Amino acid sequence: MRLISEVPPPSAAPASQADAIPITSVIVPVLHDDGALPGTHRAYRAALEHQPGEVEFLYVLDRGSRQALAGLNRLKRAGEPLTLIVLSRWDGEGAALRSAFERTRGERILILPASPQVDPRDVPKVLEQLGHADMAVGNRLALENSWSELVQARLFRWLVRLLFSRIITDPVCRVRAYRRHVLQEIVGYNVQQHFSPLLAAERGFQIAEVAVRASEPPPGGTPHQGGLSMLLSRLGLTLEMLSLYVVLKFIHKPLRFFGTIGLPVLLIGLVFTGYLGISRLFFGMPLADRPALILGVLLIVLGIQVIALGLIGEIIIFVAGKRIKDYTIDRIL
Amino acid sequence: MTRSLVVELSIIIPTFDEEENVEPLYQALMATVPALGRSFEIIFVDDGSRDRTFERLAAIAARDRRVAVVKLRRNYGQAPAMAAGIEHAQGEVLVTMDADLQNDPADIGSLLAKLAEGYDLVVGWRHERQDKWLSRRLPSVIANWLIAAMTGVDVRDNGCTLKAFRAELIKRVPLYGEMHRFIPAIASTFGCQLAEVKVHHHPRRYGKSKYGLSRIYRVLLDIVVIKTLITFARRPLFCFFSGAAATLALSVLSASLAIIFLKQSFVVFAAVAVLCGSLALFLGFAGVASALVSQYGGNPPVPLQLTVDHNLPGGAR
């Protein structure tokens, strides 16, 4: 159940070409309660002053973020045009974006973090890329502080390039700009927003990366995440990326995925059991006290089970039939 | 799409990096298709070409209202490209063909004539292949034999893109991955009358062939899938039945061995019996799951209800 307050009634269809007033929609998902939002908002607004046309701001908050809510309400009372979307339950950044997206009117949509990661003056640079790309992400330069972080980042990048044949240099950067129709297609996927560039690329859109400067840490220093929890969250990210890869690549060919796992297991099991059988039949080695037979049969059974799962997957895809479209259309003449 | 007239014939041509072949192909089509006497449209599907294919196609479409171009955002493969063309086709009869000039547009007429005899799906048979024997024709012969043996659908040339279908049949057939090779087999799960017609085959004139030998593994996997799908279509509950039965038999055999050799090797054979039994159970449940999917999925492979009073293109009944 979503509780939504302080939202102007959803406007009519997004500004059509005939309107000729370009609108840029800025969505800021507020992940943690933050009292410093008003200052951040002013900085963003100043940075986007020179954008053509109108700039609208939408903030998505959890009901429990009282400080943030209070700060934003103060801004509103002072006359700032803002849209506040308050959710009764926080379901993750993706869900927040979905509810905000429904209320955007702009052709260009910019996602910004509630706690500044990027020097606000560089934000317009990301928007500019939408001129010739469908989506743009920021890339903060030279972030790694320690040797181990450097290694982790390099490893992560290598993995991304291996799986998706492209790089997101800075997956944690929350500054992203989309053309409306791109976000429209992606927003339904329930995947961490870190990977939305990969998802967009998979659907054939052009992605641009823009070098931006990291923002200065706020006075008092950033709450430093301990090394272990950082590592764990990176691991979680990697796992998520792996599952995204599997879903994207194999959604139409489940047997390829399961078969790649099941077939080797099955073959090893067959060879192993065959070896045992031959050594019993032709060389008289008694099978009786060889628990190895159990292992061989187990491998065969596991292999067949995995392959059968792949076949069931294929059946599901087949019966789903026309509902899952494989291709995305760019233009029709 | 601004075109909204219903035409009798749609020709669908998936295209990938064929900038040199596109214009000659269009000319060859214009030389033969209008003479067939039916209203027609040509749908080129640009499957993410990286060369100037799309520009050439756009130029043709600008000159001729009967030509449409569907541009995919990136390269997806032959089956998805075909599916895109099929979805946008508005003809009563659909014909698919290659963009590399290896299919002869003059054969379209013979395909349509066969279709008019009452068939639902007519496939071309390249009976004089112009390819190298060892690397192309031999694997092809083996593959075709294998596919016919496994699927029970006796088509001599599965690799020939030149095919003709009734629209209402082919629009129901799911087409994804690399299924374009198995359209006859999948269509058979919906019930169809199939015919083969000899067609000409020209050697490739321009451009490079896009296939390699590595597709053998993929085709083999696909054959397994198709076999499963066909078994599933006939009797959903029992598509894993033979596997379950065989495993159950093994389990019983092993259990008997365990009892016979009670003193020496009971544990080993009993464990094997349990493993095989669990696999039999698993496969049985897999069959139940498949039956459930068939029941509640969106597009179960049940026979199509073709209208009884069917006006076949060409006027025959």
XYZ file of C-alpha atoms in Angstrom:
650
model
C 0.000 0.000 0.000
C 1.513 3.244 -1.039
C 0.595 6.384 0.756
C 1.199 9.323 -1.452
C 0.877 12.866 -0.269
C 1.760 16.299 -1.500
C 1.614 15.330 -5.094
C -0.021 17.486 -7.694
C -2.557 15.565 -9.752
C -0.834 13.645 -12.512
C -0.691 15.936 -15.453
C -1.775 15.067 -18.918
C 0.554 13.293 -21.321
C 4.144 14.501 -21.249
C 4.885 17.641 -23.164
C 4.367 16.855 -26.810
C 6.584 18.157 -29.526
C 4.034 20.800 -30.325
C 4.415 22.279 -26.843
C 7.984 23.355 -27.539
C 8.791 23.936 -23.878
C 11.422 21.356 -23.040
C 11.091 20.055 -19.542
C 13.816 18.399 -17.538
C 12.609 16.229 -14.691
C 14.943 15.644 -11.784
C 14.208 12.692 -9.537
C 15.970 12.469 -6.198
C 15.399 9.245 -4.289
C 16.091 9.883 -0.624
C 17.610 6.696 0.661
C 18.600 7.812 4.132
C 17.091 10.404 6.353
C 19.095 13.516 5.785
C 18.729 16.934 7.285
C 20.953 18.593 4.737
C 18.552 18.202 1.828
C 17.561 21.853 1.480
C 21.174 22.835 0.918
C 21.641 20.077 -1.631
C 18.472 21.092 -3.388
C 19.618 24.660 -3.717
C 22.949 23.539 -5.100
C 21.248 21.355 -7.710
C 18.816 24.050 -8.632
C 21.610 26.520 -9.100
C 23.538 24.093 -11.256
C 20.539 23.516 -13.497
C 19.583 27.144 -13.810
C 20.667 27.447 -17.381
C 18.850 24.474 -18.727
C 16.457 25.271 -21.575
C 12.865 25.327 -20.523
C 11.517 24.179 -17.225
C 13.157 22.044 -14.565
C 10.939 20.146 -12.192
C 12.152 18.423 -9.036
C 10.627 15.289 -7.587
C 11.740 13.890 -4.258
C 10.847 10.372 -3.234
C 11.000 9.654 0.474
C 10.242 6.994 2.942
C 7.637 7.975 5.498
C 10.180 7.583 8.259
C 12.606 10.141 6.901
C 11.341 12.890 9.109
C 14.250 15.251 8.939
C 14.286 15.137 5.195
C 10.555 15.635 5.037
C 10.744 18.539 7.406
C 13.508 20.187 5.441
C 11.714 19.791 2.157
C 8.446 21.020 3.574
C 10.252 24.119 4.777
C 11.478 24.664 1.267
C 8.003 24.274 -0.111
C 6.565 26.739 2.315
C 9.253 29.161 1.234
C 7.869 28.893 -2.252
C 10.163 26.355 -3.893
C 8.341 24.364 -6.544
C 8.887 20.777 -5.484
C 7.035 17.521 -5.787
C 7.215 15.284 -2.758
C 6.319 11.651 -3.006
C 6.112 9.925 0.345
C 5.989 6.166 0.332
C 4.581 4.222 3.208
C 7.267 1.626 2.774
C 10.634 1.789 1.129
C 10.948 -0.932 -1.458
C 14.258 0.061 -2.916
C 15.490 2.645 -5.304
C 13.928 0.990 -8.322
C 10.429 1.082 -6.881
C 10.933 4.679 -5.823
C 11.943 5.618 -9.333
C 8.893 3.886 -10.710
C 6.495 5.905 -8.616
C 8.327 9.114 -9.391
C 8.557 8.408 -13.091
C 4.792 8.201 -13.383
C 4.619 11.813 -12.330
C 7.362 13.235 -14.457
C 6.536 15.395 -17.400
C 9.935 15.893 -18.931
C 11.465 14.472 -22.043
C 14.813 14.374 -20.247
C 14.992 12.754 -16.862
C 17.870 13.173 -14.470
C 18.436 11.075 -11.382
C 20.462 12.677 -8.643
C 21.545 11.353 -5.263
C 20.184 12.909 -2.110
C 23.635 13.112 -0.571
C 25.876 14.751 -3.101
C 28.352 12.437 -4.734
C 29.199 14.636 -7.625
C 30.177 18.263 -7.788
C 26.861 19.874 -8.701
C 28.512 22.059 -11.289
C 29.302 18.989 -13.330
C 25.717 17.784 -13.406
C 24.760 19.714 -16.553
C 27.580 17.942 -18.369
C 25.784 14.659 -17.893
C 22.562 16.123 -19.218
C 24.304 17.441 -22.285
C 25.220 13.952 -23.417
C 21.569 13.249 -24.037
C 22.007 15.201 -27.219
C 23.578 12.281 -28.957
C 23.145 9.362 -26.578
C 20.055 7.781 -25.101
C 21.452 7.612 -21.615
C 24.376 9.128 -19.752
C 26.058 8.224 -16.487
C 28.594 10.069 -14.460
C 32.022 8.672 -13.851
C 33.791 10.041 -10.806
C 37.488 10.237 -11.377
C 40.102 8.692 -9.160
C 38.027 7.547 -6.254
C 39.945 4.634 -4.931
C 41.615 5.482 -1.682
C 43.412 2.324 -0.816
C 45.180 -0.415 -2.606
C 42.555 -3.025 -1.844
C 39.813 -0.767 -3.166
C 41.748 -0.326 -6.378
C 42.044 -4.042 -6.829
C 38.370 -4.572 -6.132
C 37.381 -1.896 -8.593
C 39.626 -3.322 -11.279
C 38.270 -6.810 -10.739
C 34.722 -5.562 -10.925
C 35.367 -3.710 -14.133
C 37.003 -6.727 -15.689
C 33.996 -8.839 -14.807
C 31.586 -6.329 -16.265
C 33.548 -6.149 -19.459
C 33.744 -9.918 -19.676
C 30.048 -10.443 -19.254
C 28.578 -7.445 -20.982
C 31.423 -6.343 -23.260
C 31.233 -2.823 -22.002
C 32.404 -1.007 -18.952
C 30.650 0.887 -16.281
C 33.554 2.566 -14.694
C 31.657 3.887 -11.748
C 28.608 1.794 -10.941
C 27.975 3.511 -7.645
C 27.643 6.918 -9.189
C 24.038 7.908 -8.840
C 24.008 10.654 -11.396
C 22.193 9.335 -14.448
C 20.356 11.012 -17.239
C 17.821 9.304 -19.479
C 15.689 10.150 -22.412
C 12.128 9.516 -21.471
C 11.500 6.513 -23.683
C 14.606 4.777 -22.351
C 13.541 5.025 -18.744
C 10.074 3.988 -19.772
C 11.418 0.701 -21.004
C 13.780 0.034 -18.160
C 11.788 1.176 -15.209
C 9.765 -1.996 -15.045
C 12.768 -4.199 -14.398
C 13.351 -4.945 -10.778
C 17.082 -4.570 -10.760
C 19.402 -2.381 -8.796
C 19.823 0.966 -10.434
C 23.555 0.485 -10.587
C 22.993 -1.726 -13.577
C 20.508 0.288 -15.508
C 23.179 1.287 -18.045
C 23.800 -2.386 -18.731
C 20.114 -3.047 -19.074
C 19.716 -0.124 -21.429
C 22.660 -1.254 -23.508
C 21.192 -4.718 -23.694
C 18.082 -3.230 -25.215
C 20.164 -1.517 -27.814
C 20.373 2.034 -26.488
C 23.465 4.203 -26.695
C 25.120 4.897 -23.372
C 27.558 7.710 -22.735
C 29.883 8.066 -19.784
C 30.805 11.517 -18.588
C 33.798 12.288 -16.449
C 32.725 14.293 -13.432
C 34.379 15.477 -10.297
C 33.466 13.927 -7.024
C 31.924 16.344 -4.589
C 33.731 17.470 -1.510
C 32.843 15.517 1.581
C 30.398 17.391 3.803
C 31.750 19.055 6.900
C 32.265 16.449 9.552
C 33.405 13.817 7.118
C 31.461 11.029 5.502
C 30.431 8.125 7.666
C 33.114 5.717 6.701
C 31.966 2.266 5.862
C 34.179 -0.328 7.428
C 36.302 -2.362 5.050
C 34.387 -5.580 5.619
C 30.929 -4.194 5.106
C 32.159 -2.441 1.988
C 33.487 -5.713 0.698
C 30.242 -7.478 1.457
C 28.174 -4.884 -0.301
C 30.467 -5.132 -3.304
C 30.024 -8.873 -3.261
C 26.295 -8.396 -3.197
C 26.631 -6.100 -6.166
C 28.664 -8.670 -8.038
C 26.129 -11.376 -7.358
C 23.351 -9.138 -8.559
C 25.271 -8.430 -11.708
C 25.843 -12.102 -12.341
C 22.168 -12.839 -11.983
C 21.369 -9.947 -14.309
C 23.744 -11.418 -16.848
C 22.095 -14.809 -16.601
C 18.620 -13.373 -16.919
C 19.438 -11.129 -19.835
C 21.430 -13.603 -21.795
C 19.525 -16.770 -21.165
C 15.947 -15.678 -20.799
C 15.181 -17.166 -24.173
C 17.526 -20.089 -24.016
C 17.213 -21.680 -20.583
C 18.646 -24.950 -21.752
C 21.869 -23.253 -22.776
C 22.334 -22.051 -19.245
C 21.310 -25.195 -17.423
C 22.865 -27.361 -20.061
C 26.231 -25.724 -19.627
C 26.113 -26.730 -15.994
C 24.274 -30.020 -16.238
C 25.989 -31.500 -19.248
C 29.519 -31.491 -17.835
C 28.263 -32.918 -14.558
C 26.385 -35.623 -16.415
C 29.344 -36.460 -18.615
C 31.726 -36.665 -15.668
C 29.262 -38.939 -13.923
C 28.906 -41.169 -16.985
C 32.630 -41.445 -17.500
C 33.229 -42.133 -13.847
C 30.512 -44.758 -13.566
C 31.600 -46.263 -16.839
C 35.117 -46.550 -15.558
C 33.864 -48.284 -12.439
C 31.687 -50.607 -14.453
C 34.492 -51.536 -16.798
C 36.877 -52.179 -13.954
C 34.287 -54.493 -12.418
C 33.365 -56.375 -15.548
C 36.740 -56.721 -17.202
C 39.152 -56.495 -14.402
C 37.232 -58.175 -11.685
C 37.621 -55.413 -9.184
C 34.744 -55.897 -6.808
C 32.198 -53.162 -6.861
C 30.902 -54.119 -3.476
C 33.058 -52.008 -1.248
C 33.412 -49.083 -3.599
C 31.290 -46.211 -2.426
C 32.670 -44.460 -5.468
C 29.760 -45.940 -7.377
C 27.455 -43.808 -5.299
C 29.378 -40.732 -6.303
C 29.246 -41.627 -9.964
C 25.530 -42.253 -9.934
C 24.991 -39.108 -7.912
C 26.757 -37.050 -10.536
C 24.653 -38.598 -13.262
C 21.466 -37.930 -11.341
C 22.419 -34.333 -10.629
C 23.373 -33.723 -14.221
C 20.070 -35.062 -15.479
C 18.151 -33.012 -12.943
C 19.827 -29.783 -13.970
C 19.250 -30.504 -17.629
C 15.624 -31.358 -16.908
C 15.255 -28.005 -15.189
C 16.537 -26.391 -18.340
C 13.968 -28.265 -20.369
C 11.177 -27.178 -18.061
C 12.416 -23.632 -18.522
C 12.219 -24.062 -22.264
C 8.689 -25.347 -21.950
C 7.705 -22.332 -19.896
C 9.202 -19.960 -22.434
C 7.516 -21.798 -25.256
C 4.110 -21.677 -23.672
C 4.520 -18.043 -22.703
C 5.042 -17.609 -26.417
C 4.173 -14.262 -27.777
C 4.158 -12.424 -24.512
C 7.914 -12.324 -24.269
C 9.281 -10.317 -27.125
C 12.854 -10.886 -27.981
C 13.534 -7.819 -30.019
C 13.248 -4.097 -29.627
C 12.262 -1.910 -32.519
C 14.006 1.298 -33.320
C 12.090 2.589 -36.273
C 9.501 1.531 -38.782
C 9.332 3.106 -42.188
C 2.714 2.248 -39.349
C 0.693 4.316 -41.739
C -0.088 1.486 -44.104
C -3.300 -0.140 -43.086
C -4.505 -1.987 -46.123
C -4.747 -5.715 -45.878
C -2.699 -7.354 -48.556
C -2.741 -10.856 -49.879
C 0.976 -11.486 -49.679
C 3.743 -10.330 -47.317
C 7.365 -11.055 -48.104
C 9.559 -10.892 -45.029
C 13.304 -10.538 -45.397
C 15.533 -10.445 -42.301
C 18.638 -8.484 -43.211
C 21.995 -8.145 -41.541
C 24.932 -6.359 -43.122
C 23.808 -6.904 -46.693
C 24.312 -3.448 -48.145
C 25.433 -4.790 -51.519
C 22.638 -7.314 -51.868
C 19.701 -5.178 -50.937
C 19.170 -3.281 -54.175
C 19.696 -6.296 -56.501
C 17.296 -8.224 -54.305
C 14.654 -5.544 -54.621
C 15.074 -5.504 -58.383
C 14.802 -9.289 -58.548
C 11.630 -9.187 -56.471
C 10.084 -6.485 -58.622
C 10.816 -8.584 -61.665
C 8.741 -11.533 -60.505
C 6.341 -10.722 -57.685
C 3.999 -8.224 -59.394
C 3.443 -10.825 -62.088
C 1.837 -13.098 -59.521
C -1.224 -10.928 -59.632
C -1.686 -10.428 -55.909
C -1.472 -7.357 -53.737
C 1.749 -7.586 -51.794
C 4.086 -5.888 -49.361
C 7.773 -6.413 -48.744
C 9.024 -6.107 -45.192
C 12.745 -5.788 -44.695
C 13.863 -6.264 -41.103
C 17.185 -4.569 -40.434
C 18.684 -6.680 -37.691
C 21.111 -4.144 -36.305
C 23.283 -3.854 -39.388
C 26.497 -1.985 -38.904
C 27.022 -1.002 -42.527
C 24.873 1.056 -44.851
C 22.127 -1.529 -45.144
C 19.538 0.589 -43.404
C 20.251 3.644 -45.535
C 19.821 1.607 -48.694
C 16.607 0.086 -47.378
C 15.237 3.456 -46.366
C 15.887 4.728 -49.885
C 13.970 1.826 -51.369
C 11.094 2.314 -48.952
C 10.914 5.961 -49.894
C 10.496 5.055 -53.554
C 7.997 2.239 -53.144
C 5.003 2.341 -50.844
C 4.795 -1.406 -50.807
C 8.143 -1.687 -49.043
C 8.387 -1.378 -45.270
C 11.503 -1.415 -43.130
C 11.566 -2.487 -39.499
C 14.795 -1.470 -37.840
C 15.792 -3.361 -34.723
C 17.861 -1.518 -32.197
C 20.660 -4.029 -32.230
C 21.434 -7.396 -33.700
C 19.140 -10.082 -32.327
C 19.444 -12.990 -34.739
C 17.459 -14.481 -37.542
C 14.547 -15.832 -35.540
C 13.747 -12.604 -33.661
C 14.135 -10.619 -36.872
C 11.706 -12.939 -38.595
C 9.343 -12.655 -35.660
C 9.456 -8.878 -35.909
C 8.624 -9.055 -39.612
C 5.842 -11.551 -39.029
C 4.306 -9.424 -36.329
C 4.105 -6.402 -38.608
C 2.995 -8.278 -41.662
C -0.531 -7.694 -42.810
C -0.829 -10.259 -45.539
C -2.949 -13.359 -45.516
C 0.009 -15.343 -46.729
C 3.557 -14.780 -45.498
C 6.774 -15.696 -47.253
C 10.201 -15.538 -45.631
C 13.431 -15.477 -47.572
C 17.122 -14.657 -47.238
C 18.580 -11.286 -48.069
C 21.785 -12.625 -49.578
C 20.367 -13.479 -53.029
C 20.750 -17.205 -52.457
C 16.986 -17.654 -52.654
C 15.375 -16.988 -55.999
C 12.281 -14.757 -55.939
C 10.975 -16.661 -58.921
C 10.280 -19.584 -56.592
C 7.733 -17.640 -54.598
C 5.120 -18.439 -57.187
C 5.575 -22.195 -56.865
C 5.388 -21.933 -53.090
C 2.127 -20.040 -53.296
C 0.681 -22.482 -55.775
C 1.392 -25.350 -53.403
C -0.149 -23.416 -50.529
C -3.284 -22.901 -52.558
C -3.675 -26.654 -52.834
C -4.709 -26.673 -49.214
C -1.494 -26.729 -47.251
C -0.729 -24.477 -44.295
C 3.041 -24.420 -44.541
C 5.229 -24.891 -47.605
C 9.004 -25.139 -47.247
C 11.586 -24.832 -49.938
C 13.981 -27.624 -50.706
C 17.293 -26.598 -52.190
C 17.815 -29.659 -54.246
C 20.922 -28.448 -56.047
C 22.951 -26.745 -53.385
C 25.720 -24.492 -54.566
C 27.864 -24.777 -51.476
C 31.064 -26.541 -50.596
C 30.445 -30.180 -49.920
C 32.493 -30.857 -46.831
C 31.882 -27.795 -44.760
C 28.358 -27.007 -45.809
C 26.414 -29.741 -47.493
C 27.599 -32.714 -45.484
C 26.855 -31.219 -42.061
C 23.560 -30.090 -43.515
C 22.625 -33.586 -44.665
C 23.492 -35.014 -41.270
C 21.597 -32.284 -39.460
C 18.502 -32.676 -41.595
C 18.497 -36.416 -41.085
C 18.893 -35.960 -37.344
C 16.132 -33.398 -37.124
C 13.768 -35.566 -39.119
C 14.547 -38.553 -36.925
C 14.109 -36.689 -33.668
C 11.103 -34.574 -34.472
C 9.229 -36.887 -36.737
C 8.714 -34.074 -39.199
C 10.144 -35.142 -42.500
C 11.612 -32.013 -44.023
C 14.555 -32.490 -46.301
C 16.015 -29.017 -46.003
C 15.578 -27.324 -42.656
C 18.075 -24.622 -43.436
C 16.205 -23.118 -46.349
C 14.775 -19.781 -45.306
C 12.393 -19.675 -48.243
C 9.084 -20.754 -46.770
C 5.460 -19.790 -47.145
C 2.826 -19.841 -44.401
C -0.738 -18.927 -43.719
C -0.700 -15.854 -41.534
C -2.977 -17.205 -38.824
C -0.727 -20.212 -38.331
C 2.632 -18.538 -38.263
C 1.489 -15.705 -36.048
C 0.714 -18.260 -33.362
C 4.067 -19.999 -33.581
C 6.571 -18.732 -31.005
C 9.763 -17.734 -32.757
C 12.812 -16.847 -30.704
C 16.394 -17.853 -30.097
C 17.366 -19.939 -33.110
C 14.024 -21.586 -33.677
C 13.770 -20.469 -37.275
C 15.334 -23.747 -38.296
C 12.561 -25.644 -36.611
C 9.492 -23.769 -37.725
C 7.999 -26.867 -39.370
C 8.487 -28.872 -36.184
C 7.018 -26.208 -33.908
C 4.186 -25.525 -36.294
C 3.358 -29.204 -36.192
C 2.562 -28.862 -32.488
C -0.267 -26.577 -33.508
C -1.316 -28.949 -36.216
C -0.570 -28.119 -39.815
C -0.397 -29.574 -43.300
C 3.145 -29.404 -44.558
C 4.479 -29.559 -48.100
C 7.890 -29.307 -49.728
C 8.684 -27.623 -53.015
C 11.936 -27.689 -54.931
C 13.567 -24.295 -55.160
C 16.650 -22.895 -56.825
C 19.766 -21.988 -54.968
C 22.313 -19.417 -56.069
C 25.811 -19.114 -54.713
C 26.434 -16.095 -52.555
C 27.386 -13.098 -54.702
C 28.321 -10.343 -52.315
C 29.263 -10.107 -48.730
C 30.428 -12.715 -46.272
C 28.488 -15.586 -44.887
C 27.578 -15.086 -41.289
C 27.638 -18.673 -40.096
C 30.356 -20.773 -38.557
C 30.901 -24.317 -37.474
C 30.322 -23.513 -33.832
C 26.612 -23.531 -34.339
C 26.651 -27.332 -34.363
C 26.599 -27.474 -30.579
C 23.780 -24.971 -30.432
C 21.771 -26.824 -33.040
C 22.199 -30.071 -31.131
C 20.890 -28.466 -27.964
C 18.020 -26.958 -29.915
C 17.127 -30.372 -31.279
C 16.831 -31.695 -27.740
C 14.617 -28.764 -26.887
C 12.414 -29.252 -29.918
C 12.030 -32.926 -29.176
C 10.959 -32.106 -25.655
C 8.544 -29.465 -26.870
C 6.949 -31.816 -29.335
C 6.577 -34.555 -26.747
C 5.216 -31.954 -24.393
C 2.722 -30.710 -26.927
C 1.257 -34.128 -27.422
C 0.949 -35.173 -23.809
C 2.106 -32.543 -21.320
C 1.931 -34.740 -18.277
C 4.113 -37.410 -19.788
C 6.864 -35.530 -21.493
C 9.378 -36.762 -18.973
C 7.665 -40.086 -18.648
C 10.135 -42.227 -20.492
C 12.967 -40.790 -18.426
C 11.058 -41.363 -15.209
C 10.135 -44.908 -16.173
C 13.669 -45.836 -17.153
C 15.069 -44.420 -13.947
C 12.452 -46.198 -11.897
C 13.413 -49.464 -13.563
C 17.042 -48.830 -12.731
C 16.103 -48.109 -9.171
C 14.204 -51.353 -8.811
C 17.078 -53.230 -10.402
C 19.544 -51.736 -8.005
C 17.320 -52.435 -5.039
C 17.093 -56.072 -6.077
C 20.848 -56.225 -6.395
C 21.081 -54.816 -2.924
C 18.874 -57.532 -1.542
C 20.640 -60.290 -3.454
C 24.045 -59.191 -2.320
C 22.742 -58.421 1.107
C 25.864 -59.242 2.988
C 28.501 -57.719 0.788
C 27.367 -54.546 -0.783
C 23.957 -53.637 0.479
C 24.832 -50.050 1.201
C 26.185 -49.210 -2.192
C 23.364 -50.702 -4.187
C 20.731 -49.398 -1.818
C 22.141 -45.891 -2.151
C 22.107 -46.163 -5.922
C 18.514 -47.379 -5.752
C 17.540 -44.389 -3.657
C 19.290 -41.991 -6.028
C 17.603 -43.428 -9.070
C 14.287 -43.443 -7.291
C 14.637 -39.796 -6.395
C 15.432 -38.963 -9.989
C 12.361 -40.856 -11.145
C 10.281 -38.891 -8.673
C 11.831 -35.642 -9.818
C 11.121 -36.360 -13.454
C 7.588 -37.318 -12.570
C 7.119 -33.970 -10.842
C 8.681 -32.256 -13.804
C 5.951 -33.741 -15.914
C 3.315 -32.436 -13.528
C 4.902 -28.991 -13.618
C 4.864 -29.035 -17.384
C 1.208 -29.984 -17.391
C 0.478 -27.071 -15.074
C 2.371 -24.710 -17.319
C 0.469 -25.967 -20.291
C -2.787 -25.441 -18.515
C -2.161 -21.925 -17.311
C 0.402 -20.580 -19.716
C -0.561 -18.143 -22.392
C -0.061 -19.977 -25.616
C -0.492 -23.720 -25.208
C 0.229 -25.733 -28.324
C -3.333 -26.758 -29.015
C -4.635 -27.219 -32.520
C -5.674 -24.036 -34.221
C -9.228 -23.561 -35.296
C -8.900 -22.578 -38.907
C -12.061 -21.135 -40.272
C -14.026 -23.684 -42.176
C -14.972 -21.452 -45.054
C -11.475 -20.608 -46.021
C -10.787 -18.402 -49.015
C -7.433 -19.617 -50.230
C -5.276 -17.050 -52.015
C -5.627 -17.633 -55.689
C -9.307 -18.347 -55.396
C -9.136 -22.108 -54.904
C -11.136 -23.612 -52.069
